[in-house]
CSV table of C-alpha atoms in Angstrom, one decimal:
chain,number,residue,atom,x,y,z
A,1420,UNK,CA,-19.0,-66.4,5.0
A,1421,UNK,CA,-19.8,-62.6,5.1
A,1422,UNK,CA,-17.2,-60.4,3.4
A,1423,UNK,CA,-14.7,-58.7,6.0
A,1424,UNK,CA,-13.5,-55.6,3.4
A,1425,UNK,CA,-16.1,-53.4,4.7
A,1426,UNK,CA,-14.9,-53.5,7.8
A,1427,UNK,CA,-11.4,-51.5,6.4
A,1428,UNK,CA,-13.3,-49.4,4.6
A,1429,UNK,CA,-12.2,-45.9,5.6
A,1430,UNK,CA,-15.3,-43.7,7.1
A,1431,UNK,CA,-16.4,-40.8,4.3
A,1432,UNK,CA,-15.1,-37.6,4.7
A,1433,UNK,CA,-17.2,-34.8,5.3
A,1434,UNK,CA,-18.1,-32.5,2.4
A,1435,UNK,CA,-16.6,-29.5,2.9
A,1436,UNK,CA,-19.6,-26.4,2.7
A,1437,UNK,CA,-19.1,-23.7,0.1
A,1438,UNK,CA,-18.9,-21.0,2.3
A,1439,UNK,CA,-15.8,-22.1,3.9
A,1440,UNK,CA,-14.4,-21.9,0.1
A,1441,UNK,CA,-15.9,-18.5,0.1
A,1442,UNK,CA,-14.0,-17.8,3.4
A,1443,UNK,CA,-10.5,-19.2,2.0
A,1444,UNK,CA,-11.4,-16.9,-0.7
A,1445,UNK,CA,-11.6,-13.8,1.2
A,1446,UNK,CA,-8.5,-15.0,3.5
A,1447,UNK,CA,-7.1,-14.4,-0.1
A,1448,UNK,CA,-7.0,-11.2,-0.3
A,1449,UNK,CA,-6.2,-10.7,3.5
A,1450,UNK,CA,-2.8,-12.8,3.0
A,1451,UNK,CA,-2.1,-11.2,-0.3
A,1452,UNK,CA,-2.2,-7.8,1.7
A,1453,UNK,CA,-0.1,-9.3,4.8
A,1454,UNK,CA,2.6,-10.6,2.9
A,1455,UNK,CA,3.3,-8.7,0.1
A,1456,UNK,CA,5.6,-6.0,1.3
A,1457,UNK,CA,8.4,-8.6,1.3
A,1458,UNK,CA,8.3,-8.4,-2.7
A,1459,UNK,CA,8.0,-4.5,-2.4
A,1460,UNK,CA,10.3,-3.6,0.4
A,1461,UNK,CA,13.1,-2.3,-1.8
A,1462,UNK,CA,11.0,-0.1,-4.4
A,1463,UNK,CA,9.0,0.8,-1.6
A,1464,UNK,CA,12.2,2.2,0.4
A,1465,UNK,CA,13.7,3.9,-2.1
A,1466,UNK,CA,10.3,5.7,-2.4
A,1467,UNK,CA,9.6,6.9,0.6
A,1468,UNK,CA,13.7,7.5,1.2
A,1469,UNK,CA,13.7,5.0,4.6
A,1470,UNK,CA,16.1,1.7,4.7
A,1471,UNK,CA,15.3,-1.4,4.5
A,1472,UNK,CA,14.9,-2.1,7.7
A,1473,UNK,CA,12.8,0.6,8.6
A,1474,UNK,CA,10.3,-0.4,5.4
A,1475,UNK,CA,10.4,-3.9,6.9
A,1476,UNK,CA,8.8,-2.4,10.0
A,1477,UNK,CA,6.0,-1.7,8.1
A,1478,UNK,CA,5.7,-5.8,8.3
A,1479,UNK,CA,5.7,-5.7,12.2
A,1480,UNK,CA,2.9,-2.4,11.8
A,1481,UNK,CA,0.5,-5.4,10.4
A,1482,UNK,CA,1.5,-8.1,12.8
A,1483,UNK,CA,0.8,-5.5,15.7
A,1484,UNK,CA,-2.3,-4.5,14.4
A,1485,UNK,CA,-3.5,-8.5,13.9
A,1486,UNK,CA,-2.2,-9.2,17.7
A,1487,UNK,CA,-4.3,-6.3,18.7
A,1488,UNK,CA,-7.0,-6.8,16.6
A,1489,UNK,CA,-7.8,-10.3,17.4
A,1490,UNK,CA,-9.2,-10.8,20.6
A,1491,UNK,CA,-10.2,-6.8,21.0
A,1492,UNK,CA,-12.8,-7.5,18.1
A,1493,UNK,CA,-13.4,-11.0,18.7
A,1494,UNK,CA,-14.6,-9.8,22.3
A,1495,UNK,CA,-16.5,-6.6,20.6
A,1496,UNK,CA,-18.3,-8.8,18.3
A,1497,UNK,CA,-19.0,-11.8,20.7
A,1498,UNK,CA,-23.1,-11.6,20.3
A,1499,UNK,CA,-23.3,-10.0,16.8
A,1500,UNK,CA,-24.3,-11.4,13.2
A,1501,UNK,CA,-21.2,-13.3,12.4
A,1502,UNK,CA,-21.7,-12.6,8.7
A,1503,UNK,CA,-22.5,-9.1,8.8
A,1504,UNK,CA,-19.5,-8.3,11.5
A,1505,UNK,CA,-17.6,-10.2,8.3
A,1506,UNK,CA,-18.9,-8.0,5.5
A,1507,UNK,CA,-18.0,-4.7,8.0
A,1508,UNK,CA,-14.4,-5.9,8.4
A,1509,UNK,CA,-13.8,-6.4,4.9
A,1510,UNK,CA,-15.5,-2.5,4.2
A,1511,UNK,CA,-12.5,-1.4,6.6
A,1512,UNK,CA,-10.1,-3.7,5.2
A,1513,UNK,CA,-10.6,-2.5,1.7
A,1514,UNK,CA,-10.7,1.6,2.7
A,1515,UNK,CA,-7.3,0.9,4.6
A,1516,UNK,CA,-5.8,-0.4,1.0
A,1517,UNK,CA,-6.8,2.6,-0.4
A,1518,UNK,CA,-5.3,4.9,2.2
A,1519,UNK,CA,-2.0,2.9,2.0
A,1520,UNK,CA,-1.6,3.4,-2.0
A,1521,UNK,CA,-2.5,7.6,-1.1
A,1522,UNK,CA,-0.4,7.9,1.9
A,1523,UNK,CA,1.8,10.6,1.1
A,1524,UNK,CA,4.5,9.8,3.8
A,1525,UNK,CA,6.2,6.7,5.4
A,1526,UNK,CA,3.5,7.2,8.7
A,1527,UNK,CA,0.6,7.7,6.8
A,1528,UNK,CA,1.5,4.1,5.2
A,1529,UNK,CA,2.4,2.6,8.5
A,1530,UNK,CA,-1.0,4.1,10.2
A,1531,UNK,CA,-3.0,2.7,7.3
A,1532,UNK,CA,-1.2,-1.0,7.8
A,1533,UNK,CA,-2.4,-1.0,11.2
A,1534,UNK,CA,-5.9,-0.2,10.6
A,1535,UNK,CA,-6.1,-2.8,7.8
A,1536,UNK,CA,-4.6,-5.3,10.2
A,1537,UNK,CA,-7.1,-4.6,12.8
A,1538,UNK,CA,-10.0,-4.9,10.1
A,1539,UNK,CA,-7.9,-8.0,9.0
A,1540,UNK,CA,-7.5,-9.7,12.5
A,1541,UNK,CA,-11.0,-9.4,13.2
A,1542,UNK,CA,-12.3,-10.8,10.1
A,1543,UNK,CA,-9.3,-14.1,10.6
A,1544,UNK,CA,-10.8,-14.3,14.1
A,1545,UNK,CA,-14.4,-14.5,12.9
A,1546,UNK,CA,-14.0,-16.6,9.7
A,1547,UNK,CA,-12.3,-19.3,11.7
A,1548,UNK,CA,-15.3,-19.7,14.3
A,1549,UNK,CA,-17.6,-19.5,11.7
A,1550,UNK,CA,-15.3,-22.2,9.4
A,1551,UNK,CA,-15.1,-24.8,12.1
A,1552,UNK,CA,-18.6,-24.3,13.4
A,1553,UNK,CA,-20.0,-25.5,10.0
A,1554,UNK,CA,-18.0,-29.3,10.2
A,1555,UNK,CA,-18.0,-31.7,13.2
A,1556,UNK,CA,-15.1,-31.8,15.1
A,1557,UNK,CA,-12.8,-34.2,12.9
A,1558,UNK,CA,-12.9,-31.9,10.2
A,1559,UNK,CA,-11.8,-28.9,11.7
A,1560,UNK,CA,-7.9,-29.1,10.7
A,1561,UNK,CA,-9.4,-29.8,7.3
A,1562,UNK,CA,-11.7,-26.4,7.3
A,1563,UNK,CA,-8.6,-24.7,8.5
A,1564,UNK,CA,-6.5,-25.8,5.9
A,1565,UNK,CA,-9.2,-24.3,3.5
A,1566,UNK,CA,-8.7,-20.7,4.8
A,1567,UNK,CA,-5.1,-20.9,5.3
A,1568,UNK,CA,-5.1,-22.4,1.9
A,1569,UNK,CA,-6.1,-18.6,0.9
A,1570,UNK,CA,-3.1,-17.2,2.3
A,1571,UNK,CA,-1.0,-20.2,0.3
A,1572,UNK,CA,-2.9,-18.7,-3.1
A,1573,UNK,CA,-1.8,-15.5,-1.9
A,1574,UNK,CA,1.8,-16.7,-1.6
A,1575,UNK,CA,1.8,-18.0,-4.8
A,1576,UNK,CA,-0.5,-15.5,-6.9
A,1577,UNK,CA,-0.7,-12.4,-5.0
A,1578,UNK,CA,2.6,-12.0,-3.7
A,1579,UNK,CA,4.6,-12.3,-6.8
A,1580,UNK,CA,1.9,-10.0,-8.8
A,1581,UNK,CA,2.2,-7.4,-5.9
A,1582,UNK,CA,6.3,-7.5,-6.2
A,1583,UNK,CA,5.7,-7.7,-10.3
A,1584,UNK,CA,3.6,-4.8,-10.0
A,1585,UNK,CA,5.8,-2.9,-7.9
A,1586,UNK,CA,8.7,-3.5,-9.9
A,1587,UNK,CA,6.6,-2.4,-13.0
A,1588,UNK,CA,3.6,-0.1,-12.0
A,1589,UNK,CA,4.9,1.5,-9.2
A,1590,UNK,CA,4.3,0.0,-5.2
A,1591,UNK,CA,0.9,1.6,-5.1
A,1592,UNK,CA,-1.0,-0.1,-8.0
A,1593,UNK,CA,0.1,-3.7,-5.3
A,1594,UNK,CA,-2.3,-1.7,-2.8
A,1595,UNK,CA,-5.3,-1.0,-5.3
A,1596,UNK,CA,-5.1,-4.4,-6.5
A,1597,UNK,CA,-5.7,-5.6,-2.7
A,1598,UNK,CA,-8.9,-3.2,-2.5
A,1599,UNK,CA,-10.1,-4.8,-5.4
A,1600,UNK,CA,-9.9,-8.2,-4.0
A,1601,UNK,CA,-11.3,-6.9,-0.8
A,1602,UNK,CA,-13.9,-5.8,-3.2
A,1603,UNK,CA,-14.6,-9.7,-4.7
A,1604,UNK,CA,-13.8,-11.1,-1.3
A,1605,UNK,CA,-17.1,-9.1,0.2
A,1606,UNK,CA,-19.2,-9.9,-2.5
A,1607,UNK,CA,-19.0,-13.5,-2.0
A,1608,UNK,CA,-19.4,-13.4,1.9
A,1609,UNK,CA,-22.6,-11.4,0.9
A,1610,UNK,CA,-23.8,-14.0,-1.4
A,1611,UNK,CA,-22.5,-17.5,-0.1
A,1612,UNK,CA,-21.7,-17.0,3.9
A,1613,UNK,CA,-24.8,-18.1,5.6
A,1614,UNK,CA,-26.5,-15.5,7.4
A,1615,UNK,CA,-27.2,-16.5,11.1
A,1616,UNK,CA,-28.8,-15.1,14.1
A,1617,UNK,CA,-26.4,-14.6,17.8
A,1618,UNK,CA,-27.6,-17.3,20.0
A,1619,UNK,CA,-29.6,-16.9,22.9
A,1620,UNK,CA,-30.2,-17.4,26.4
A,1621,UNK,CA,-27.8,-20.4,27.8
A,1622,UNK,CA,-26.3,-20.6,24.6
A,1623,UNK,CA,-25.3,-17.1,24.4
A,1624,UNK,CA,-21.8,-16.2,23.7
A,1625,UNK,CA,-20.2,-15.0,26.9
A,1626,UNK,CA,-16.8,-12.9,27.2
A,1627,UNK,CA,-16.4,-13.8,31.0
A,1628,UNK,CA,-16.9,-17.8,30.4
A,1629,UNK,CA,-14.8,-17.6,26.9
A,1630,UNK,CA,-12.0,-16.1,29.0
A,1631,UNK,CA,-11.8,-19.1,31.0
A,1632,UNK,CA,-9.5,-20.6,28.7
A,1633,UNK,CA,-6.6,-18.6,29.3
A,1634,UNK,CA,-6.4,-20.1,32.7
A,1635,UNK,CA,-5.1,-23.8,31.0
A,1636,UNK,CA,-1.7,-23.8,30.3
A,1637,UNK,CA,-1.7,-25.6,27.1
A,1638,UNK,CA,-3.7,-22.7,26.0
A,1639,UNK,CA,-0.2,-20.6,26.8
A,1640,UNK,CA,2.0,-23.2,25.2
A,1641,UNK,CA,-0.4,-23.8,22.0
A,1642,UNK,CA,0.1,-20.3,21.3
A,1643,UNK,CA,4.1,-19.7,22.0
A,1644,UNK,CA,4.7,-22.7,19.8
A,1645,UNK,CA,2.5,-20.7,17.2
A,1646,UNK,CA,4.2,-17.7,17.8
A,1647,UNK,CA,7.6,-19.2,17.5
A,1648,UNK,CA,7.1,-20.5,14.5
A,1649,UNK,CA,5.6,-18.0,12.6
A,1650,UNK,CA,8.6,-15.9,14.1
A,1651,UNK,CA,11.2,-18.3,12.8
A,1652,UNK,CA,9.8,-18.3,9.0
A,1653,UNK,CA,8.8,-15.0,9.0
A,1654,UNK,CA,12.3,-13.5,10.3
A,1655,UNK,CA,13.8,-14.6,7.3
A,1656,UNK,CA,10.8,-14.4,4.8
A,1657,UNK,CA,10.5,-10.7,5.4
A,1658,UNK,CA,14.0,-10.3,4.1
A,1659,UNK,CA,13.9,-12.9,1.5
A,1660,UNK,CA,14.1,-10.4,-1.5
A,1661,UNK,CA,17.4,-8.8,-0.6
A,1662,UNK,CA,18.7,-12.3,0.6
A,1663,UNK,CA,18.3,-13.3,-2.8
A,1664,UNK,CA,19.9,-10.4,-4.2
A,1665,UNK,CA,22.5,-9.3,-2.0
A,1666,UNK,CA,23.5,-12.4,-0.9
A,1667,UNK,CA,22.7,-15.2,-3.1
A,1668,UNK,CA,23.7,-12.7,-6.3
A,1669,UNK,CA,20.0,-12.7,-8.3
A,1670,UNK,CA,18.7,-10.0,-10.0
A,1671,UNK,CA,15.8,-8.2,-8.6
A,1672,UNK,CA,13.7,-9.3,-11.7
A,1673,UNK,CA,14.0,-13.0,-9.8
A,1674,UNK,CA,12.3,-12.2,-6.8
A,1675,UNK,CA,8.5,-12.5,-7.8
A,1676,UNK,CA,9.7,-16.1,-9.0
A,1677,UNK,CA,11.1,-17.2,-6.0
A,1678,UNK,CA,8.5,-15.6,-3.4
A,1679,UNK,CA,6.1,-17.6,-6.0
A,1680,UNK,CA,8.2,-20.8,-5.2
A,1681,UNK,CA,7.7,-20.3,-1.6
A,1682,UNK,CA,4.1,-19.9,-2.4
A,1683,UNK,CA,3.4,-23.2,-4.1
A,1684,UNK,CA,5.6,-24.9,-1.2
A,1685,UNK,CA,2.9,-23.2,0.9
A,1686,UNK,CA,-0.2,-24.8,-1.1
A,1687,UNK,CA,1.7,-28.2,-1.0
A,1688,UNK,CA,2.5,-28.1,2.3
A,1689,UNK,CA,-1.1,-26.5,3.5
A,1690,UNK,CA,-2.5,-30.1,1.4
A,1691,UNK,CA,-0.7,-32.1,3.4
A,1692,UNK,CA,-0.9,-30.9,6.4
A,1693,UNK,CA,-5.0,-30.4,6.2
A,1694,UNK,CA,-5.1,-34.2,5.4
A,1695,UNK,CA,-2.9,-35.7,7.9
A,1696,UNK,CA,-3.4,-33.1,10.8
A,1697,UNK,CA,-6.9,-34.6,12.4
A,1698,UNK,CA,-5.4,-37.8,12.7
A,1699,UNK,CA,-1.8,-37.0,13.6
A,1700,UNK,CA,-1.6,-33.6,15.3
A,1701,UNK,CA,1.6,-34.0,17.0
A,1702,UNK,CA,3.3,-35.7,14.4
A,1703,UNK,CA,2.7,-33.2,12.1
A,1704,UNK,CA,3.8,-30.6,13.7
A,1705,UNK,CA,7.3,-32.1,15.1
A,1706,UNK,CA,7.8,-32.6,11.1
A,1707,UNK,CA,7.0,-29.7,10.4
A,1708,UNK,CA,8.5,-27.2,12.6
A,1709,UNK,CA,11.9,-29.6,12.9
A,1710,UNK,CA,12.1,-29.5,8.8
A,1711,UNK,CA,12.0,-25.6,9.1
A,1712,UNK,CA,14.5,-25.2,11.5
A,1713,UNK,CA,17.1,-27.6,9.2
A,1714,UNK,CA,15.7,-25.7,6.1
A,1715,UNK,CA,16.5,-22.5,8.1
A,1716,UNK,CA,20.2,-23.5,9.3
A,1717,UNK,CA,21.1,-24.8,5.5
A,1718,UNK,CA,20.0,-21.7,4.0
A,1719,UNK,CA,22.3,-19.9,6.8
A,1720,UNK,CA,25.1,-21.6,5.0
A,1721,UNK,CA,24.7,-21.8,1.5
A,1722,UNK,CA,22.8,-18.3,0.8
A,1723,UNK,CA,25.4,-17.1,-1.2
A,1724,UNK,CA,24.2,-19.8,-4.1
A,1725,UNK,CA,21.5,-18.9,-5.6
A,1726,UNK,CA,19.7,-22.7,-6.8
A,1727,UNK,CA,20.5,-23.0,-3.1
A,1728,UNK,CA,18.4,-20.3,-2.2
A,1729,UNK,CA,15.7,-20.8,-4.3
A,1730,UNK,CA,15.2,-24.4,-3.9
A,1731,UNK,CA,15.5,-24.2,0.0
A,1732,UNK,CA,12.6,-21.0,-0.4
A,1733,UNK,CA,10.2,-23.2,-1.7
A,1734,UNK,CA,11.2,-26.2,0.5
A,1735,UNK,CA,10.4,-23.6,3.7
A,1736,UNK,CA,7.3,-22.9,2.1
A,1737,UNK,CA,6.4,-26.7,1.8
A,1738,UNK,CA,7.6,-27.1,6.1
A,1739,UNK,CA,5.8,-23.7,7.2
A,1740,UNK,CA,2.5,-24.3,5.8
A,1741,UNK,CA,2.7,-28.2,6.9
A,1742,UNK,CA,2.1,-27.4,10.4
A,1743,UNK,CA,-0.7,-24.4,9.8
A,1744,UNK,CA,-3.5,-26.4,9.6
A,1745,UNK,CA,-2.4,-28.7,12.5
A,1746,UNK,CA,-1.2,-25.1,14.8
A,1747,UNK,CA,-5.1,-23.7,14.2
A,1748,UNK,CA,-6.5,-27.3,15.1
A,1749,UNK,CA,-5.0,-27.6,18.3
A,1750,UNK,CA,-5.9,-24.3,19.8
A,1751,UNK,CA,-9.5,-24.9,19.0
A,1752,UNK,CA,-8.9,-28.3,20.7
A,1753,UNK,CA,-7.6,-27.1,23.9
A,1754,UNK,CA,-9.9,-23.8,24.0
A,1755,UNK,CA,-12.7,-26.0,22.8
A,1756,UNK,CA,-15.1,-24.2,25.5
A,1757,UNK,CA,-14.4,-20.8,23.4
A,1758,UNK,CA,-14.1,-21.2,19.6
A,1759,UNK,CA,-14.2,-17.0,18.9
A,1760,UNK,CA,-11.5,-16.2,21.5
A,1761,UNK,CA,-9.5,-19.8,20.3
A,1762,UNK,CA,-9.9,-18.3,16.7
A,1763,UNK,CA,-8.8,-14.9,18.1
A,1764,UNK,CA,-5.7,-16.4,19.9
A,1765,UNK,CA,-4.2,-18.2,17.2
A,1766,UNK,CA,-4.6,-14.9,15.0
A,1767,UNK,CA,-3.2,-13.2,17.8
A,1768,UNK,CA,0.0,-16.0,18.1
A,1769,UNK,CA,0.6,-16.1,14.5
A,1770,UNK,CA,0.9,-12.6,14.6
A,1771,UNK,CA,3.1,-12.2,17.7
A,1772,UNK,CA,5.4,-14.4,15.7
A,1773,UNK,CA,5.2,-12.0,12.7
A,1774,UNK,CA,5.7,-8.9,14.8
A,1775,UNK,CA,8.8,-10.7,16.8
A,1776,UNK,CA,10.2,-12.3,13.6
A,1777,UNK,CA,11.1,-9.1,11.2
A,1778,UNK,CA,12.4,-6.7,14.2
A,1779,UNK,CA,15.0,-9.8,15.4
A,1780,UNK,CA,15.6,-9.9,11.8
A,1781,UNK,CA,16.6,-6.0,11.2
A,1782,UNK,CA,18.3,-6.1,14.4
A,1783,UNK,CA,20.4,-8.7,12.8
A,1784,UNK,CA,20.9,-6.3,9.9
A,1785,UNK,CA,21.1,-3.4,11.2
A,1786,UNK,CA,24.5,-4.8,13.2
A,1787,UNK,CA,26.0,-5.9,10.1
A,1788,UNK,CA,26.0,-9.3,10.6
A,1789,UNK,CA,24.5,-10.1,7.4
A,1790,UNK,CA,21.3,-11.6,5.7
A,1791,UNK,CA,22.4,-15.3,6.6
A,1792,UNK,CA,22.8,-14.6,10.2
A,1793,UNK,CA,19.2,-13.9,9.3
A,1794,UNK,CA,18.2,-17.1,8.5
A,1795,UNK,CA,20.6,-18.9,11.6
A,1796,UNK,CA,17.8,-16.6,13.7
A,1797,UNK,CA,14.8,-18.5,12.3
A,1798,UNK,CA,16.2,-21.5,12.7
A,1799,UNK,CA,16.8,-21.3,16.9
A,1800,UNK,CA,13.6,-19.7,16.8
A,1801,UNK,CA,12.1,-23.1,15.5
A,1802,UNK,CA,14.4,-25.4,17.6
A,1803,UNK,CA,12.4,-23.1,20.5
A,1804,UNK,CA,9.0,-24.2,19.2
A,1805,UNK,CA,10.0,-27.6,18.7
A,1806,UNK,CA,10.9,-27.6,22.4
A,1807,UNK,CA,7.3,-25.8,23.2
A,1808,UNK,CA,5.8,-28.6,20.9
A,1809,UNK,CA,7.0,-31.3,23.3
A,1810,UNK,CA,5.8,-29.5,26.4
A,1811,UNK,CA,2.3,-29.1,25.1
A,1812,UNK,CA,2.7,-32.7,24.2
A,1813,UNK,CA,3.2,-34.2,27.6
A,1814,UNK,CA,1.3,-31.8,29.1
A,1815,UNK,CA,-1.6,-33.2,26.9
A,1816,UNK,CA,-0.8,-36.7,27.7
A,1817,UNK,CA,-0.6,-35.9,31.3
A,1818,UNK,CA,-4.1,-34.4,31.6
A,1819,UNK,CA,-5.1,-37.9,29.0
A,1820,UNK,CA,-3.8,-40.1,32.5
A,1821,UNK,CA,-5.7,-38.1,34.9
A,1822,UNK,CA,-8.8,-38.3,33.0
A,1823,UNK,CA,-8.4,-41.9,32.2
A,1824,UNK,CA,-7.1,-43.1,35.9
A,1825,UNK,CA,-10.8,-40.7,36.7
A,1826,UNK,CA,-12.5,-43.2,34.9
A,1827,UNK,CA,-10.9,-46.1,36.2
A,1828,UNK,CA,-11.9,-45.6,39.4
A,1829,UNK,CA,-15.3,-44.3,39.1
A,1830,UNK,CA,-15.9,-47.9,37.0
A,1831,UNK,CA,-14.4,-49.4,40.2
A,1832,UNK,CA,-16.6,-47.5,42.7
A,1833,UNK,CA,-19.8,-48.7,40.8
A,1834,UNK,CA,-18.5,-52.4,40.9
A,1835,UNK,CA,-18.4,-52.6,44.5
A,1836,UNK,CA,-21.4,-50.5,45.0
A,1837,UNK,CA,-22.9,-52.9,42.6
């Protein structure tokens, strides 16, 4: 009898190409850059003689810049070299790190953040359509978990070094140790990214038929369950450092271990969530985004422990990153008709979300309702995007019936013609 254990043999998994490495590597650098102010927001403050709040807006500068950024470049760079308009944005990326360790005043900084964000945006737009247009289409949540795996690194390597070194060397030697990443980041794009020609004639990129998809609705919802979620973690993230000291009681010296913590939640949860996102989109991200908001609420009520804190920062870390892969997936599944505008958007979304997520926060601050209340403002932002989750959900499964009952009867019209 012939053996039947091939036949649960799981297919192979598709190698993943070196230059989407090299783009995770790069997305390094960018993430270490984006996130590092919330390990320097309280030497950076006293520096430049603003309050917290106000140096937290220097968070929201990036975001604004990203949501910007991405579609405005995506659109300007529709029919160029995809690896050259990559090496370009990392050249501006890297000059705006060295403007931001000069700037002499609070603006200068905040101008500088913007046009690193833009250079930034553009590049996150990019790398994803280049990332996903090197696998087939059941690898994609995979390849995206390989670039947002960069910004995990970042959480757990760059963003503790950039609050040790501001703690130690001053908040400028952070921002010269991102241009020198920049620096690495461009090199290996020039030496590993393949180089490839804009295509032609009907395959030709165009902005008017990319634009298209922002006529579907689960376009819309894709990317307010994006933005809500990147809001709902990144409302409390941006004020994790004096959340830890003010409220949970650590010393300042702490806070590179604990943003570290979130970081290697981040590289767990990005694993996961790269493995089991192809197969169970949905499912990963209700998990996901659910487990933040519970994360979110407990933290809201036990800040003022500090193992508390600290075990629930990495455990947000772990939840956040778990639906990442799985949020970047399902934009390019929806938008599938436009993969540099579908890249663009969920830059853009993820963005929106960091933009909306620090200024709810320093509102929250600002009238005195505490760090905590913080954290209880992440978590309804979450419940939100668990609520756009299921939307987007039935919405898909609606679209699923139509096509199918299409079917149906088109098979039944060529029976009876038959």
């Amino acid at each position: 009898m012939p053996n039947a254990r091939p036949s649960r043999t799981a297919p192979a998994r598709t190698p993943m190409p070196v230059a989407v490495h090299v783009l995770g590597l790069s997305a390094f650098a960018l993430g270490t850059s984006e996130c590092m102010l919330s390990g320097l927001l309280q030497p950076l403050a006293r520096d430049m003689g603003v309050s917290i709040p106000k140096a937290g807006l220097l968070v929201s500068a990036f975001a604004i810049g990203m949501v910007v950024g991405a579609p405005l470049l995506a659109a300007a760079t529709l029919r160029l070299p995809r690896r050259t308009t990559l090496m370009a944005l990392l050249v501006v990326f890297g000059l705006g790190q060295v403007a931001g360790a000069l700037a002499p005043s609070y603006g200068v900084l905040f101008a500088s953040r913007v046009v690193s964000a833009l250079a930034c945006a553009g590049f996150w737009a990019v790398g994803a359509a280049v990332a996903v247009s090197l696998v087939p289409a059941d690898a994609r949540a995979r390849a995206m978990a390989v670039m947002v795996g960069g910004l995990s690194v970042a959480n757990i390597v760059g963003v503790p070094a950039g609050a040790f070194l501001g703690q130690h060397a001053g908040w400028r030697a952070a921002f010269w140790a991102v241009a020198a990443l920049s620096a690495l980041g461009l090199a290996g794009v020039v030496a590993l990214v393949p180089a490839t020609k804009p295509p032609t004639g009907a395959d030709a990129p165009r902005l008017r038929r990319e634009l298209t998809i922002y006529r579907d609705a689960r376009v819309w919802l894709a990317l307010a369950t994006t933005a809500l979620n990147a809001a709902a973690v990144f409302c409390l993230f941006s004020y994790l450092a004096p959340l830890l000291t003010e409220s949970a009681g650590l010393a300042e010296s702490w806070v590179p271990t604990v943003l570290g913590l979130f970081g290697v939640g981040a590289l767990i949860g990005t694993a996961v969530g790269g493995r089991i996102a192809d197969a169970h989109l949905f499912g990963t991200m209700y998990a996901g985004i659910a487990a933040s908001a519970v994360i979110l609420a407990v933290l809201a009520l036990t800040a003022h422990h500090p193992v508390a804190a600290v075990v629930l920062a990495l455990l947000l870390g772990i939840t956040d990153f778990l639906t990442a892969p799985a949020l970047n997936a399902l934009m390019f599944d929806v938008a599938d008709a436009a993969p540099t505008l579908a890249g663009a958007t969920t830059t853009a979304a993820f963005n929106i979300g960091n933009t909306l997520g620090p200024w709810l926060g320093g509102l929250v601050i600002t009238a005195g309702w505490g760090y905590p209340a913080v954290a209880w403002t992440g978590a309804v932002l979450a419940a939100l995007a668990v609520g756009t989750t299921a939307a987007t959900s039935w919405l898909r499964r609606g679209e699923s019936r139509v096509v199918a009952g299409g079917a149906v009867r088109s098979g039944a019209r060529s029976s009876v013609g038959g």
